[in-house]
């Protein structure tokens, strides 16, 4: 099988961008190496032609030269953009304002999405470019710093792309490889300064028109229609989002090649029907493609799909047709040279891998399946299977599981995507001119959208459709090995000798058997009954606290229990290898004694007030292991997970404004997490008086979903706080036969009286909670199943 020459440069460019964005100091060295290699290859090709009379440079040299040229261009862009605190992304003067309040002017570059506020339960997040910032008597102008803004703004007043807003808040810098250089947390609702340009205002009004239209449609179909047509998922509920993800159908709500193909086909067909020639068809298709990108916003998958379509149209129009894989490779190179930070975005990666899988593997897989099935049915199965096979190594980073139900789910839902997309897009365009007709068309699009949602719900409930898998690099390696072997067998089955084909086939079977055996040996059997999408876990560490919270691939841990071994066993059982945030509420042994289990695994640490000089040893140990350590206080906040789908956390206590609090139980760090699927409040060892003072300082908003009961269920509890929290689940982390009488009957009856389901680690062992099918929670316990 022949591959386009740009395929290898595109792959190297992608890897190089990811590495150099994360480690900017490597960029200039890569530029130098690329220049040297390119010069050597050019010199070699010149010598060969002169001495041997070769008419042209050999294909290996051409590929190497293209590789080095693309790499040099990209690495130069990376070095210029994110070299040591490059002025365009992390200006030195702006870095100095990170720890102080700032007043910033931002230009909105992405749609706002609901995030939930840790204090009021309402809020949004949106991508923007920070253009001016002021603080500490300094004003910085002419900036272009990509940031992600979190603000307490109602959804009906969300900023639109192209608007300029003034935000009073605080900056928090991300790692160099992140697409957003910083996070900007607004203290209050931002102020609108300027309207968007006319074309962006037009696209925003069309999008909002379709969203408003779809909001009148019932059920999940109305939620999904804007996503299927224009990629707007702002109205999709958490339950529907979860169903789409767990059934491998979430790609249908991301605008990509299929949407662009529909646009090009519709425009070309219409122009041809009116008698337009080839040049006119191409010109109109390109113009409509640009308008479509503006309408749906230039997300990574949209940029990739639109560039591929443009290359195919333009080069085909000039009589130089380009194959799909070559167009994909060229699009990847162009996009990464223009914006190297795309290399680390999951949306871009999955879009590229899925497209490559379709172009490379769907044909060979169809041929193989044709041995047992009619060709049409074989192709319907091969298309989603090829895409999932190519994406699986990246998918396990997002969700450590193998989606066995993804192929049949796509087989059933895929045919409904095209009519839903076309009808939804038509309704979007008709809203300003003929609202009644637009509503009728939207109802027609609602039918296939509802079918897709029904398929997602059904496959989400099939137990065998999702098999848990090891997390992190190990999980990627374990799934990549058989994936590469299968792809090799499919692509080169005709070129490989029979002996090699048989060997690879046997290797695939042996690998799968070995991996399944390894997974079962490591506890995959019990994991089949434990929620693979768990969000909260109370580890059984005896008389102490250790509560894990997870958002996407990121994990937070609140306290570490009295002993490292039970915590280490819990982390291993749940597949937690890295902890992005560690909170040590206070320095009692039952909360910090298990620290050795996590030293070296932690990125950021929040500590309670120091009670004794010896407590500072914990700070030194954690910092020596590479963690960022700071003392927590009311108002501290941050995010857990990828910025695009992150959970917010906020420290509510200790609060200096509430008066003096002596270090110890009543100065425990109280932190609230607003995960996408649940709100969680962890009370440390706070006593009744401190709980009442906390309640007087903070409006908790709507009832919370989960509360970690204070002080292992001691009698020192606040009736007012328990009633105000109104949690669905009350977790009591406590050791059996502890000698303290914990948990007390009064504490258990208090939370039971509020309607909470009380779960105890002394009775159940480790307790794991995952999102339920109808809005509640699925509970798994070590001793109760």
XYZ file of C-alpha atoms in Angstrom, residues 537-548 557-574 579 582-585 588-598 685 708 712 731-738 740 759-768 782-783:
70
model
C -14.683 7.395 46.316
C -14.303 7.191 50.097
C -11.305 4.926 50.712
C -11.473 2.588 53.686
C -8.369 3.748 55.570
C -9.606 2.929 59.068
C -10.208 5.747 61.541
C -9.420 8.634 59.219
C -10.356 10.449 56.023
C -9.288 9.864 52.427
C -11.820 10.919 49.795
C -11.112 10.888 46.062
C -7.701 13.697 47.101
C -8.893 15.211 50.363
C -6.768 13.883 53.273
C -4.658 10.723 53.263
C -5.791 8.762 56.327
C -3.613 7.500 59.191
C -1.507 4.911 57.331
C 0.008 4.737 53.810
C -0.777 1.072 53.056
C -4.595 1.130 52.951
C -4.522 4.363 50.945
C -1.973 2.931 48.519
C -4.157 -0.160 48.057
C -7.215 2.012 47.407
C -5.395 4.129 44.831
C -4.131 1.026 43.041
C -7.569 -0.592 43.067
C -9.133 2.500 41.497
C -3.233 13.315 41.899
C -4.280 17.189 47.317
C -6.066 18.882 50.218
C -4.804 18.230 53.750
C -7.544 19.701 55.903
C -4.065 15.365 62.896
C -2.524 11.945 62.264
C -5.788 10.432 60.999
C -5.688 12.966 58.162
C -1.973 13.175 57.264
C -0.440 9.893 58.482
C -0.728 8.198 55.074
C 1.214 10.900 53.248
C 3.953 8.530 52.051
C 1.423 6.846 49.736
C 1.126 9.978 47.597
C -13.294 17.832 61.296
C -18.529 14.188 53.736
C -16.076 10.852 61.344
C -20.394 9.832 53.538
C -18.966 8.893 56.938
C -15.291 7.971 56.797
C -14.692 6.051 60.013
C -12.873 2.991 61.334
C -14.576 -0.062 62.816
C -14.302 -0.423 66.626
C -12.450 2.887 66.817
C -14.231 7.023 70.071
C -22.882 5.427 53.798
C -20.168 4.313 56.250
C -16.721 2.950 55.490
C -16.660 0.945 58.745
C -19.658 -1.072 57.513
C -19.129 -1.046 53.738
C -15.382 -0.679 53.247
C -14.347 1.498 50.310
C -17.384 3.261 48.837
C -17.520 4.331 45.189
C -16.186 -3.137 48.898
C -18.239 -5.352 51.178
